[in-house]
Amino acid sequence: MASYEPDNIFAKILKGEIPCHKLYEDDDTLAFLDIMPRTEGHTLVITKEQAPDLFGITPQGLGKLMAVVQALAPKIKTAVGADGVLIQQFNGAAAGQTVFHLHVHILPIKDGVALGPQEGGMAEPDDLAMTAEKIRTSL
Ligand code: AMP
């Protein structure tokens, strides 16, 4: 099993050491906008439990994470006017994982709009703030 590095970027977000555009939080999960969005409304849902990937969490913890993904995804899709939702989750660098704290991507997809590249560049903070506000009002 992969080891957990407690100073990873998502651990710092959970500790409030670096900011995020927060959309939702409960006792077990935090959801915020991806700073390098591949689509408008690209959201990350992370566990508060310290797990590096899908294989480092209990089935119960995973169930709570996925329940939040299931609840948020259709609302985010509606908020940004998308037509579908892609759910992605990477395990290991070889599979494209770059932050080793368990997280699930919610990617709202609009008909005819191509998915942007992974790590395609940082979004403007004002654009992220506007998107976050639009989503929060519909949660
Ligand atoms: P993954 O490839 O599944 O590990 O994805 C990690 C994601 O975290 C990428 O899509 C990054 O754009 C995103 N990311 C990295 N740092 C931050 C940050 N400080 N705030 C929000 N998203 C981030």
PDB file of N, CA and C and ligand atoms in Angstrom, residues 9-10 13 18-21 32-38 42 44 88-91 95-101 103 105 118-122, ligand 1:
ATOM      1  N   ILE A   9      -0.437  18.721  -0.454  1.00  0.00           N
ATOM      2  CA  ILE A   9      -1.173  19.971  -0.660  1.00  0.00           C
ATOM      3  C   ILE A   9      -2.622  19.894  -0.157  1.00  0.00           C
ATOM      4  N   PHE A  10      -3.256  18.738  -0.280  1.00  0.00           N
ATOM      5  CA  PHE A  10      -4.642  18.631   0.187  1.00  0.00           C
ATOM      6  C   PHE A  10      -4.711  18.560   1.710  1.00  0.00           C
ATOM      7  N   ILE A  13      -4.645  22.074   2.705  1.00  0.00           N
ATOM      8  CA  ILE A  13      -5.965  22.698   2.524  1.00  0.00           C
ATOM      9  C   ILE A  13      -6.874  22.307   3.692  1.00  0.00           C
ATOM     10  N   ILE A  18      -3.469  26.506   3.397  1.00  0.00           N
ATOM     11  CA  ILE A  18      -3.578  27.178   2.102  1.00  0.00           C
ATOM     12  C   ILE A  18      -5.054  27.238   1.725  1.00  0.00           C
ATOM     13  N   PRO A  19      -5.443  28.276   0.958  1.00  0.00           N
ATOM     14  CA  PRO A  19      -6.877  28.494   0.698  1.00  0.00           C
ATOM     15  C   PRO A  19      -7.418  27.583  -0.405  1.00  0.00           C
ATOM     16  N   CYS A  20      -8.722  27.490  -0.458  1.00  0.00           N
ATOM     17  CA  CYS A  20      -9.376  26.801  -1.570  1.00  0.00           C
ATOM     18  C   CYS A  20     -10.727  27.467  -1.806  1.00  0.00           C
ATOM     19  N   HIS A  21     -11.304  27.200  -2.973  1.00  0.00           N
ATOM     20  CA  HIS A  21     -12.660  27.671  -3.271  1.00  0.00           C
ATOM     21  C   HIS A  21     -13.616  26.575  -2.819  1.00  0.00           C
ATOM     22  N   PHE A  32     -14.000  21.170  -3.165  1.00  0.00           N
ATOM     23  CA  PHE A  32     -13.544  22.495  -3.596  1.00  0.00           C
ATOM     24  C   PHE A  32     -13.196  22.441  -5.069  1.00  0.00           C
ATOM     25  N   LEU A  33     -13.077  23.628  -5.680  1.00  0.00           N
ATOM     26  CA  LEU A  33     -12.772  23.680  -7.108  1.00  0.00           C
ATOM     27  C   LEU A  33     -11.316  23.314  -7.367  1.00  0.00           C
ATOM     28  N   ASP A  34     -11.093  22.572  -8.443  1.00  0.00           N
ATOM     29  CA  ASP A  34      -9.730  22.297  -8.897  1.00  0.00           C
ATOM     30  C   ASP A  34      -9.115  23.606  -9.405  1.00  0.00           C
ATOM     31  N   ILE A  35      -7.889  23.861  -9.005  1.00  0.00           N
ATOM     32  CA  ILE A  35      -7.226  25.120  -9.344  1.00  0.00           C
ATOM     33  C   ILE A  35      -6.800  25.160 -10.829  1.00  0.00           C
ATOM     34  N   MET A  36      -6.725  23.977 -11.426  1.00  0.00           N
ATOM     35  CA  MET A  36      -6.406  23.875 -12.870  1.00  0.00           C
ATOM     36  C   MET A  36      -7.558  23.150 -13.567  1.00  0.00           C
ATOM     37  N   PRO A  37      -8.712  23.822 -13.672  1.00  0.00           N
ATOM     38  CA  PRO A  37      -9.920  23.120 -14.125  1.00  0.00           C
ATOM     39  C   PRO A  37      -9.826  22.652 -15.571  1.00  0.00           C
ATOM     40  N   ARG A  38     -10.294  21.425 -15.786  1.00  0.00           N
ATOM     41  CA  ARG A  38     -10.330  20.874 -17.148  1.00  0.00           C
ATOM     42  C   ARG A  38     -11.677  21.172 -17.805  1.00  0.00           C
ATOM     43  N   HIS A  42     -15.022  22.057 -12.501  1.00  0.00           N
ATOM     44  CA  HIS A  42     -14.181  20.897 -12.136  1.00  0.00           C
ATOM     45  C   HIS A  42     -13.951  20.923 -10.621  1.00  0.00           C
ATOM     46  N   LEU A  44     -13.071  18.813  -6.856  1.00  0.00           N
ATOM     47  CA  LEU A  44     -12.403  17.711  -6.174  1.00  0.00           C
ATOM     48  C   LEU A  44     -13.129  17.439  -4.867  1.00  0.00           C
ATOM     49  N   GLN A  88     -13.742  10.981 -12.208  1.00  0.00           N
ATOM     50  CA  GLN A  88     -12.417  10.377 -12.399  1.00  0.00           C
ATOM     51  C   GLN A  88     -11.711  10.214 -11.059  1.00  0.00           C
ATOM     52  N   GLN A  89     -10.894   9.186 -10.964  1.00  0.00           N
ATOM     53  CA  GLN A  89     -10.136   8.948  -9.730  1.00  0.00           C
ATOM     54  C   GLN A  89      -8.874   8.177 -10.112  1.00  0.00           C
ATOM     55  N   PHE A  90      -7.707   8.748  -9.803  1.00  0.00           N
ATOM     56  CA  PHE A  90      -6.419   8.185 -10.218  1.00  0.00           C
ATOM     57  C   PHE A  90      -5.685   7.569  -9.018  1.00  0.00           C
ATOM     58  N   ASN A  91      -5.015   6.461  -9.241  1.00  0.00           N
ATOM     59  CA  ASN A  91      -4.233   5.806  -8.181  1.00  0.00           C
ATOM     60  C   ASN A  91      -2.823   5.515  -8.678  1.00  0.00           C
ATOM     61  N   ALA A  95      -0.734   6.101 -13.137  1.00  0.00           N
ATOM     62  CA  ALA A  95      -2.127   6.253 -13.568  1.00  0.00           C
ATOM     63  C   ALA A  95      -2.535   7.719 -13.666  1.00  0.00           C
ATOM     64  N   GLY A  96      -1.602   8.638 -13.400  1.00  0.00           N
ATOM     65  CA  GLY A  96      -1.898  10.064 -13.534  1.00  0.00           C
ATOM     66  C   GLY A  96      -2.130  10.792 -12.227  1.00  0.00           C
ATOM     67  N   GLN A  97      -1.972  10.090 -11.086  1.00  0.00           N
ATOM     68  CA  GLN A  97      -2.168  10.756  -9.795  1.00  0.00           C
ATOM     69  C   GLN A  97      -0.995  11.690  -9.512  1.00  0.00           C
ATOM     70  N   THR A  98      -1.304  12.915  -9.095  1.00  0.00           N
ATOM     71  CA  THR A  98      -0.244  13.879  -8.773  1.00  0.00           C
ATOM     72  C   THR A  98      -0.295  14.318  -7.306  1.00  0.00           C
ATOM     73  N   VAL A  99      -1.447  14.203  -6.673  1.00  0.00           N
ATOM     74  CA  VAL A  99      -1.572  14.537  -5.249  1.00  0.00           C
ATOM     75  C   VAL A  99      -1.978  13.256  -4.528  1.00  0.00           C
ATOM     76  N   PHE A 100      -1.150  12.858  -3.562  1.00  0.00           N
ATOM     77  CA  PHE A 100      -1.312  11.535  -2.964  1.00  0.00           C
ATOM     78  C   PHE A 100      -2.115  11.618  -1.663  1.00  0.00           C
ATOM     79  N   HIS A 101      -3.306  12.182  -1.832  1.00  0.00           N
ATOM     80  CA  HIS A 101      -4.339  12.221  -0.787  1.00  0.00           C
ATOM     81  C   HIS A 101      -5.630  11.897  -1.531  1.00  0.00           C
ATOM     82  N   HIS A 103      -8.776  11.497  -3.527  1.00  0.00           N
ATOM     83  CA  HIS A 103      -9.739  12.484  -4.025  1.00  0.00           C
ATOM     84  C   HIS A 103     -10.424  11.960  -5.278  1.00  0.00           C
ATOM     85  N   HIS A 105     -12.476  13.356  -8.790  1.00  0.00           N
ATOM     86  CA  HIS A 105     -12.754  14.500  -9.667  1.00  0.00           C
ATOM     87  C   HIS A 105     -14.203  14.437 -10.148  1.00  0.00           C
ATOM     88  N   GLN A 118      -4.981  17.666 -18.559  1.00  0.00           N
ATOM     89  CA  GLN A 118      -4.639  17.549 -17.146  1.00  0.00           C
ATOM     90  C   GLN A 118      -3.499  18.528 -16.862  1.00  0.00           C
ATOM     91  N   GLU A 119      -3.594  19.292 -15.792  1.00  0.00           N
ATOM     92  CA  GLU A 119      -2.610  20.313 -15.433  1.00  0.00           C
ATOM     93  C   GLU A 119      -2.391  21.284 -16.591  1.00  0.00           C
ATOM     94  N   GLY A 120      -3.486  21.788 -17.173  1.00  0.00           N
ATOM     95  CA  GLY A 120      -3.423  22.675 -18.333  1.00  0.00           C
ATOM     96  C   GLY A 120      -3.137  24.123 -17.983  1.00  0.00           C
ATOM     97  N   GLY A 121      -3.045  24.436 -16.720  1.00  0.00           N
ATOM     98  CA  GLY A 121      -2.751  25.812 -16.309  1.00  0.00           C
ATOM     99  C   GLY A 121      -3.723  26.269 -15.242  1.00  0.00           C
ATOM    100  N   MET A 122      -3.244  27.230 -14.446  1.00  0.00           N
ATOM    101  CA  MET A 122      -4.053  27.748 -13.336  1.00  0.00           C
ATOM    102  C   MET A 122      -5.148  28.654 -13.870  1.00  0.00           C
TER     103      MET A 122
HETATM  104  P1  AMP B   1      -4.688  13.934  -9.557  1.00  0.00           P
HETATM  105  O1  AMP B   1      -4.012  13.885 -10.891  1.00  0.00           O
HETATM  106  O2  AMP B   1      -5.933  13.072  -9.530  1.00  0.00           O
HETATM  107  O3  AMP B   1      -3.758  13.654  -8.405  1.00  0.00           O
HETATM  108  O4  AMP B   1      -5.246  15.390  -9.433  1.00  0.00           O
HETATM  109  C1  AMP B   1      -4.797  16.363  -8.546  1.00  0.00           C
HETATM  110  C2  AMP B   1      -5.541  17.610  -8.911  1.00  0.00           C
HETATM  111  O5  AMP B   1      -5.313  18.556  -7.897  1.00  0.00           O
HETATM  112  C3  AMP B   1      -5.136  18.271 -10.231  1.00  0.00           C
HETATM  113  O6  AMP B   1      -6.244  18.309 -11.100  1.00  0.00           O
HETATM  114  C4  AMP B   1      -4.658  19.657  -9.821  1.00  0.00           C
HETATM  115  O7  AMP B   1      -5.046  20.638 -10.732  1.00  0.00           O
HETATM  116  C5  AMP B   1      -5.342  19.831  -8.483  1.00  0.00           C
HETATM  117  N1  AMP B   1      -4.693  20.740  -7.546  1.00  0.00           N
HETATM  118  C6  AMP B   1      -3.373  20.791  -7.223  1.00  0.00           C
HETATM  119  N2  AMP B   1      -3.164  21.742  -6.283  1.00  0.00           N
HETATM  120  C7  AMP B   1      -4.369  22.296  -6.013  1.00  0.00           C
HETATM  121  C8  AMP B   1      -4.803  23.327  -5.148  1.00  0.00           C
HETATM  122  N3  AMP B   1      -3.955  24.001  -4.343  1.00  0.00           N
HETATM  123  N4  AMP B   1      -6.128  23.635  -5.125  1.00  0.00           N
HETATM  124  C9  AMP B   1      -6.991  22.981  -5.922  1.00  0.00           C
HETATM  125  N5  AMP B   1      -6.645  21.990  -6.765  1.00  0.00           N
HETATM  126  C10 AMP B   1      -5.347  21.650  -6.811  1.00  0.00           C
END
